[in-house]
Coordinates of N, CA, C and O in Angstrom, one line a residue:
R251 N 0.8 -1.2 0.0 CA 0.0 0.0 0.0 C 0.9 1.2 0.0 O 1.7 1.4 0.9
G252 N 0.7 2.1 -1.0 CA 1.5 3.3 -1.1 C 2.9 3.1 -1.6 O 3.7 4.1 -1.6
R253 N 3.3 1.9 -2.0 CA 4.6 1.7 -2.4 C 4.6 1.3 -3.9 O 3.7 0.8 -4.4
S254 N 5.8 1.6 -4.6 CA 5.8 1.3 -6.0 C 6.2 -0.2 -6.2 O 6.7 -0.8 -5.3
A255 N 5.9 -0.7 -7.4 CA 6.1 -2.1 -7.6 C 7.5 -2.4 -7.9 O 7.9 -3.5 -7.8
G256 N 8.4 -1.4 -8.3 CA 9.7 -1.6 -8.7 C 10.6 -1.8 -7.5 O 10.2 -1.6 -6.3
S257 N 11.9 -2.1 -7.7 CA 12.9 -2.3 -6.7 C 13.2 -0.9 -6.1 O 13.1 0.1 -6.8
P258 N 13.6 -0.8 -4.8 CA 13.8 0.6 -4.3 C 15.0 1.4 -4.9 O 15.0 2.6 -4.9
G259 N 16.0 0.7 -5.5 CA 17.1 1.5 -6.1 C 16.9 1.7 -7.6 O 17.8 2.3 -8.2
A260 N 15.8 1.3 -8.2 CA 15.6 1.5 -9.6 C 14.8 2.7 -10.0 O 13.7 2.7 -10.4
V261 N 15.4 3.9 -9.7 CA 14.8 5.2 -10.1 C 15.5 5.7 -11.3 O 16.7 5.9 -11.3
A262 N 14.8 5.9 -12.4 CA 15.4 6.4 -13.6 C 15.2 7.9 -13.6 O 14.1 8.5 -13.5
L263 N 16.4 8.6 -13.7 CA 16.4 10.1 -13.8 C 16.3 10.5 -15.2 O 16.9 9.9 -16.1
P264 N 15.6 11.6 -15.5 CA 15.4 12.0 -16.9 C 16.8 12.6 -17.4 O 17.5 13.3 -16.6
R265 N 17.1 12.4 -18.6 CA 18.3 12.9 -19.2 C 18.0 14.3 -19.8 O 16.9 14.6 -20.2
P266 N 19.0 15.2 -19.8 CA 18.8 16.5 -20.4 C 18.5 16.4 -21.8 O 18.9 15.4 -22.5
L267 N 17.8 17.4 -22.3 CA 17.4 17.4 -23.7 C 18.7 17.4 -24.6 O 19.6 18.2 -24.4
G268 N 18.7 16.7 -25.7 CA 19.8 16.6 -26.6 C 21.0 15.8 -26.1 O 22.0 15.7 -26.8
A269 N 20.9 15.2 -25.0 CA 22.0 14.4 -24.5 C 21.9 13.0 -25.0 O 20.9 12.3 -24.8
D270 N 22.9 12.5 -25.6 CA 22.9 11.2 -26.1 C 23.5 10.3 -25.0 O 24.4 10.7 -24.3
A271 N 23.1 9.0 -25.0 CA 23.6 8.1 -24.0 C 25.1 7.9 -24.1 O 25.8 7.6 -23.2
H272 N 25.7 8.0 -25.4 CA 27.1 7.7 -25.6 C 27.9 8.9 -25.7 O 29.1 8.8 -26.0
E273 N 27.3 10.1 -25.6 CA 28.1 11.3 -25.8 C 28.5 11.9 -24.4 O 27.7 11.9 -23.5
E274 N 29.8 12.2 -24.3 CA 30.3 12.8 -23.1 C 30.0 14.3 -23.0 O 29.9 14.9 -24.1
E275 N 30.0 14.8 -21.9 CA 29.8 16.3 -21.7 C 31.0 17.0 -22.2 O 32.2 16.5 -22.0
P276 N 30.9 18.2 -22.7 CA 32.1 18.9 -23.2 C 33.1 19.2 -22.1 O 34.3 19.3 -22.3
M277 N 32.6 19.5 -20.9 CA 33.5 19.8 -19.8 C 34.4 18.6 -19.5 O 35.6 18.7 -19.2
L278 N 33.8 17.4 -19.5 CA 34.6 16.2 -19.2 C 35.7 16.0 -20.2 O 36.8 15.6 -19.9
V279 N 35.3 16.2 -21.5 CA 36.3 16.1 -22.6 C 37.4 17.1 -22.4 O 38.6 16.7 -22.5
A280 N 37.1 18.3 -22.1 CA 38.2 19.3 -21.9 C 39.0 19.0 -20.6 O 40.2 19.2 -20.7
Q281 N 38.4 18.5 -19.6 CA 39.2 18.1 -18.4 C 40.1 16.9 -18.7 O 41.2 16.8 -18.1
R282 N 39.7 16.0 -19.6 CA 40.6 14.9 -19.9 C 41.8 15.4 -20.7 O 42.9 14.9 -20.5
K283 N 41.6 16.4 -21.6 CA 42.7 16.9 -22.4 C 43.6 17.8 -21.5 O 44.8 17.7 -21.6
N284 N 43.0 18.5 -20.6 CA 43.8 19.5 -19.8 C 43.3 19.2 -18.3 O 42.3 19.7 -17.9
P285 N 44.1 18.5 -17.5 CA 43.7 18.2 -16.1 C 43.6 19.5 -15.3 O 42.9 19.5 -14.3
D286 N 44.3 20.6 -15.6 CA 44.2 21.8 -14.9 C 43.1 22.7 -15.5 O 43.3 24.0 -15.6
Y287 N 42.0 22.2 -16.0 CA 41.0 23.0 -16.7 C 40.3 23.9 -15.8 O 39.9 23.5 -14.7
H288 N 40.2 25.2 -16.2 CA 39.6 26.2 -15.3 C 38.2 26.6 -15.8 O 37.5 27.4 -15.2
G289 N 37.8 26.2 -17.0 CA 36.5 26.5 -17.5 C 36.4 27.7 -18.5 O 35.3 28.1 -18.8
F290 N 37.6 28.2 -18.9 CA 37.5 29.3 -19.8 C 37.7 29.0 -21.3 O 37.2 29.6 -22.1
S291 N 38.6 28.0 -21.6 CA 38.9 27.6 -23.0 C 39.4 26.2 -23.0 O 39.9 25.7 -22.0
A292 N 39.2 25.5 -24.2 CA 39.7 24.2 -24.3 C 41.2 24.2 -24.5 O 41.8 23.2 -24.2
D293 N 41.7 25.3 -25.0 CA 43.2 25.4 -25.2 C 43.8 25.6 -23.8 O 43.5 26.6 -23.1
P294 N 44.8 24.8 -23.4 CA 45.4 24.9 -22.1 C 46.0 26.3 -21.8 O 45.9 26.9 -20.8
E295 N 46.8 26.8 -22.8 CA 47.4 28.1 -22.6 C 46.4 29.2 -22.5 O 46.5 30.1 -21.7
A296 N 45.4 29.2 -23.4 CA 44.4 30.3 -23.3 C 43.6 30.2 -22.1 O 43.1 31.2 -21.5
D297 N 43.4 28.9 -21.6 CA 42.6 28.7 -20.4 C 43.3 29.3 -19.2 O 42.7 30.1 -18.4
V298 N 44.6 29.1 -19.1 CA 45.4 29.7 -17.9 C 45.4 31.2 -18.1 O 45.3 31.9 -17.1
L299 N 45.6 31.7 -19.3 CA 45.7 33.2 -19.5 C 44.4 33.8 -19.1 O 44.3 34.8 -18.4
N300 N 43.3 33.2 -19.6 CA 42.0 33.8 -19.3 C 41.6 33.7 -17.8 O 41.0 34.6 -17.2
M301 N 42.0 32.6 -17.2 CA 41.8 32.4 -15.7 C 42.6 33.5 -14.9 O 42.0 34.1 -14.0
R302 N 43.8 33.7 -15.3 CA 44.6 34.8 -14.6 C 44.0 36.1 -14.8 O 44.0 37.0 -13.9
A303 N 43.6 36.4 -16.1 CA 43.0 37.7 -16.3 C 41.7 37.9 -15.6 O 41.5 39.0 -15.0
A304 N 40.9 36.9 -15.5 CA 39.6 37.1 -14.8 C 39.9 37.2 -13.3 O 39.3 38.0 -12.6
F305 N 40.9 36.5 -12.7 CA 41.2 36.6 -11.3 C 41.8 38.0 -11.0 O 41.4 38.6 -10.0
L306 N 42.7 38.5 -11.8 CA 43.3 39.8 -11.6 C 42.2 40.9 -11.7 O 42.1 41.8 -10.8
A307 N 41.3 40.8 -12.7 CA 40.3 41.8 -12.9 C 39.3 41.7 -11.7 O 38.9 42.8 -11.2
G308 N 38.9 40.5 -11.3 CA 38.0 40.4 -10.2 C 38.6 40.9 -8.9 O 37.9 41.7 -8.1
I309 N 39.8 40.6 -8.6 CA 40.4 41.1 -7.3 C 40.6 42.6 -7.4 O 40.4 43.3 -6.4
S310 N 41.1 43.1 -8.5 CA 41.3 44.5 -8.7 C 40.0 45.3 -8.5 O 40.0 46.3 -7.8
I311 N 39.0 44.8 -9.1 CA 37.7 45.5 -9.0 C 37.2 45.4 -7.6 O 36.7 46.4 -7.0
A312 N 37.4 44.3 -6.9 CA 36.9 44.2 -5.5 C 37.7 45.1 -4.6 O 37.1 45.8 -3.8
I313 N 39.0 45.2 -4.8 CA 39.8 46.1 -3.9 C 39.5 47.5 -4.2 O 39.3 48.3 -3.3
V314 N 39.5 47.9 -5.5 CA 39.3 49.3 -5.8 C 37.9 49.8 -5.5 O 37.7 50.8 -4.8
L315 N 36.9 49.1 -5.9 CA 35.5 49.5 -5.6 C 35.2 49.3 -4.1 O 34.5 50.2 -3.6
G316 N 35.8 48.3 -3.5 CA 35.6 48.2 -2.1 C 36.1 49.4 -1.3 O 35.5 49.9 -0.4
S317 N 37.4 49.8 -1.6 CA 38.0 50.9 -0.9 C 37.3 52.2 -1.2 O 37.1 53.1 -0.4
V318 N 36.8 52.4 -2.5 CA 36.1 53.6 -2.8 C 34.7 53.6 -2.0 O 34.3 54.7 -1.5
F319 N 34.1 52.5 -1.9 CA 32.8 52.4 -1.2 C 33.1 52.8 0.3 O 32.3 53.5 0.9
V320 N 34.1 52.2 0.9 CA 34.4 52.5 2.3 C 34.8 53.9 2.5 O 34.4 54.6 3.5
H321 N 35.5 54.5 1.6 CA 35.9 55.9 1.7 C 34.7 56.8 1.7 O 34.7 57.8 2.4
Y322 N 33.8 56.6 0.8 CA 32.6 57.5 0.7 C 31.4 57.1 1.6 O 30.3 57.6 1.3
L323 N 31.6 56.2 2.5 CA 30.5 55.9 3.5 C 30.2 57.2 4.3 O 31.1 58.0 4.5
P324 N 29.0 57.4 4.7 CA 28.7 58.6 5.5 C 29.3 58.5 6.8 O 29.8 57.5 7.3
D325 N 29.4 59.7 7.5 CA 30.0 59.8 8.8 C 29.3 59.0 9.8 O 28.2 59.4 10.2
Y326 N 29.8 57.9 10.2 CA 29.2 57.0 11.2 C 29.2 57.6 12.5 O 30.2 58.0 13.1
G327 N 28.0 57.8 13.1 CA 27.9 58.4 14.5 C 28.2 59.8 14.5 O 28.3 60.4 15.6
L328 N 28.3 60.5 13.4 CA 28.5 61.9 13.3 C 29.8 62.3 14.1 O 29.9 63.4 14.7
Q329 N 30.8 61.5 14.1 CA 32.0 61.7 14.8 C 32.8 62.9 14.2 O 33.4 63.7 14.9
Q330 N 33.0 62.9 12.9 CA 33.7 64.0 12.2 C 33.0 65.3 12.4 O 33.6 66.3 12.6
W331 N 31.7 65.3 12.3 CA 30.9 66.5 12.5 C 31.1 67.0 13.9 O 31.3 68.2 14.1
A332 N 31.1 66.2 14.9 CA 31.2 66.6 16.3 C 32.6 67.2 16.5 O 32.8 68.2 17.2
R333 N 33.6 66.6 15.9 CA 35.0 67.1 16.0 C 35.1 68.5 15.4 O 35.7 69.4 16.0
R334 N 34.5 68.7 14.2 CA 34.6 70.0 13.6 C 33.8 71.0 14.4 O 34.3 72.2 14.6
E335 N 32.7 70.7 14.9 CA 31.9 71.6 15.7 C 32.6 72.0 17.0 O 32.6 73.1 17.4
A336 N 33.3 71.0 17.7 CA 34.0 71.3 18.9 C 35.2 72.2 18.6 O 35.5 73.1 19.4
E337 N 35.9 72.0 17.5 CA 37.0 72.9 17.1 C 36.5 74.3 16.8 O 37.2 75.3 17.2
I338 N 35.3 74.5 16.2 CA 34.8 75.8 16.0 C 34.4 76.5 17.3 O 34.8 77.7 17.5
L339 N 33.9 75.7 18.3 CA 33.5 76.3 19.6 C 34.8 76.7 20.4 O 34.8 77.7 21.0
V340 N 35.8 75.9 20.3 CA 37.1 76.2 21.0 C 37.7 77.5 20.4 O 38.1 78.4 21.1
R341 N 37.7 77.6 19.1 CA 38.3 78.9 18.5 C 37.5 80.1 18.8 O 38.0 81.2 19.1
E342 N 36.1 79.9 18.9 CA 35.3 81.0 19.2 C 35.5 81.5 20.7 O 35.6 82.7 20.9
R343 N 35.6 80.5 21.6 CA 35.8 80.9 23.0 C 37.2 81.5 23.2 O 37.4 82.4 24.0
E344 N 38.2 81.0 22.5 CA 39.6 81.6 22.6 C 39.6 83.0 22.1 O 40.2 83.9 22.7
R345 N 38.8 83.2 21.0 CA 38.8 84.6 20.4 C 38.1 85.6 21.4 O 38.5 86.7 21.5
C346 N 37.0 85.1 22.1 CA 36.3 85.9 23.0 C 36.9 86.0 24.4 O 36.5 86.8 25.2
G347 N 38.0 85.2 24.7 CA 38.6 85.2 25.9 C 37.9 84.5 27.0 O 38.2 84.6 28.2
E348 N 37.0 83.6 26.7 CA 36.2 82.9 27.7 C 37.0 81.6 28.0 O 37.8 81.1 27.2
P349 N 36.8 80.9 29.1 CA 37.4 79.6 29.4 C 36.8 78.6 28.4 O 35.7 78.7 28.0
L350 N 37.6 77.6 28.1 CA 37.2 76.5 27.2 C 36.1 75.7 27.8 O 35.1 75.3 27.1
L351 N 36.2 75.4 29.1 CA 35.2 74.6 29.8 C 34.7 75.4 31.0 O 35.5 76.0 31.7
T352 N 33.4 75.2 31.3 CA 32.8 75.9 32.5 C 32.1 74.8 33.3 O 31.8 73.7 32.8
S353 N 31.9 75.1 34.6 CA 31.3 74.1 35.4 C 29.8 74.0 35.1 O 29.1 73.0 35.5
N354 N 29.2 75.0 34.5 CA 27.7 75.0 34.2 C 27.6 74.7 32.7 O 28.1 75.3 31.8
Y355 N 26.7 73.7 32.5 CA 26.4 73.3 31.1 C 25.5 74.4 30.5 O 25.8 74.7 29.3
Y356 N 24.5 74.9 31.2 CA 23.7 76.0 30.7 C 24.1 77.3 31.4 O 24.6 77.3 32.6
D357 N 23.8 78.4 30.8 CA 24.1 79.7 31.4 C 23.1 79.9 32.6 O 21.9 79.9 32.4
P358 N 23.6 80.1 33.8 CA 22.7 80.2 35.0 C 21.8 81.4 34.9 O 20.7 81.5 35.5
K359 N 22.2 82.5 34.2 CA 21.4 83.7 34.1 C 20.2 83.5 33.2 O 19.2 84.2 33.4
R360 N 20.2 82.5 32.4 CA 19.1 82.3 31.4 C 18.2 81.2 31.9 O 17.2 80.9 31.3
L361 N 18.5 80.5 33.1 CA 17.6 79.5 33.6 C 16.5 80.0 34.5 O 16.8 80.8 35.4
P362 N 15.3 79.7 34.2 CA 14.2 80.1 35.1 C 14.2 79.3 36.4 O 13.9 78.1 36.4
L363 N 14.7 79.8 37.5 CA 14.8 79.1 38.8 C 13.6 79.4 39.6 O 13.0 80.5 39.6
P364 N 13.2 78.5 40.5 CA 12.1 78.8 41.4 C 12.5 79.8 42.5 O 13.7 80.0 42.7
P365 N 11.6 80.5 43.0 CA 11.9 81.5 44.1 C 12.6 80.9 45.3 O 12.3 79.7 45.6
P366 N 13.5 81.6 45.9 CA 14.3 81.0 47.0 C 13.5 80.8 48.3 O 14.1 80.8 49.4
E367 N 12.2 80.7 48.3 CA 11.4 80.6 49.6 C 11.4 79.2 50.1 O 11.6 78.2 49.6

C-alpha cells in the first residue's frame, strides 16, 4: 500500500534534452585533455591566461571598488561633524577670551529658577 512495484534502487532520472547516452559532456572532454582545466577555454594556454586575467580583474575590481565604497561611506555616528563643531567652539571661545570649559552646562542667568522661599 502506497509503495511502488519496482525495486527501491531502480529510479530512472530524466536525461537532459539533446544528451545522447554515448556522448560525453564537453567539460569532461576538456578536463581529460587538460587536467588543470579552469572552464575558460579548451586550449590549455588560453585557459590559464583567461583564468589569470579574470582573477586579476576580479580582485582589482573588488579592492578598488571596495575601498572607494568604504571611503565614501557617510560619517558614522557623526564623529567627524562633532569634532569640527568642537573645534569651532574652541576657536570662538579663545577669540572671546572665555574659558574653554565651564562648570555650568547651561548659562545660569538664562535658567528660570524657582523663588528661594
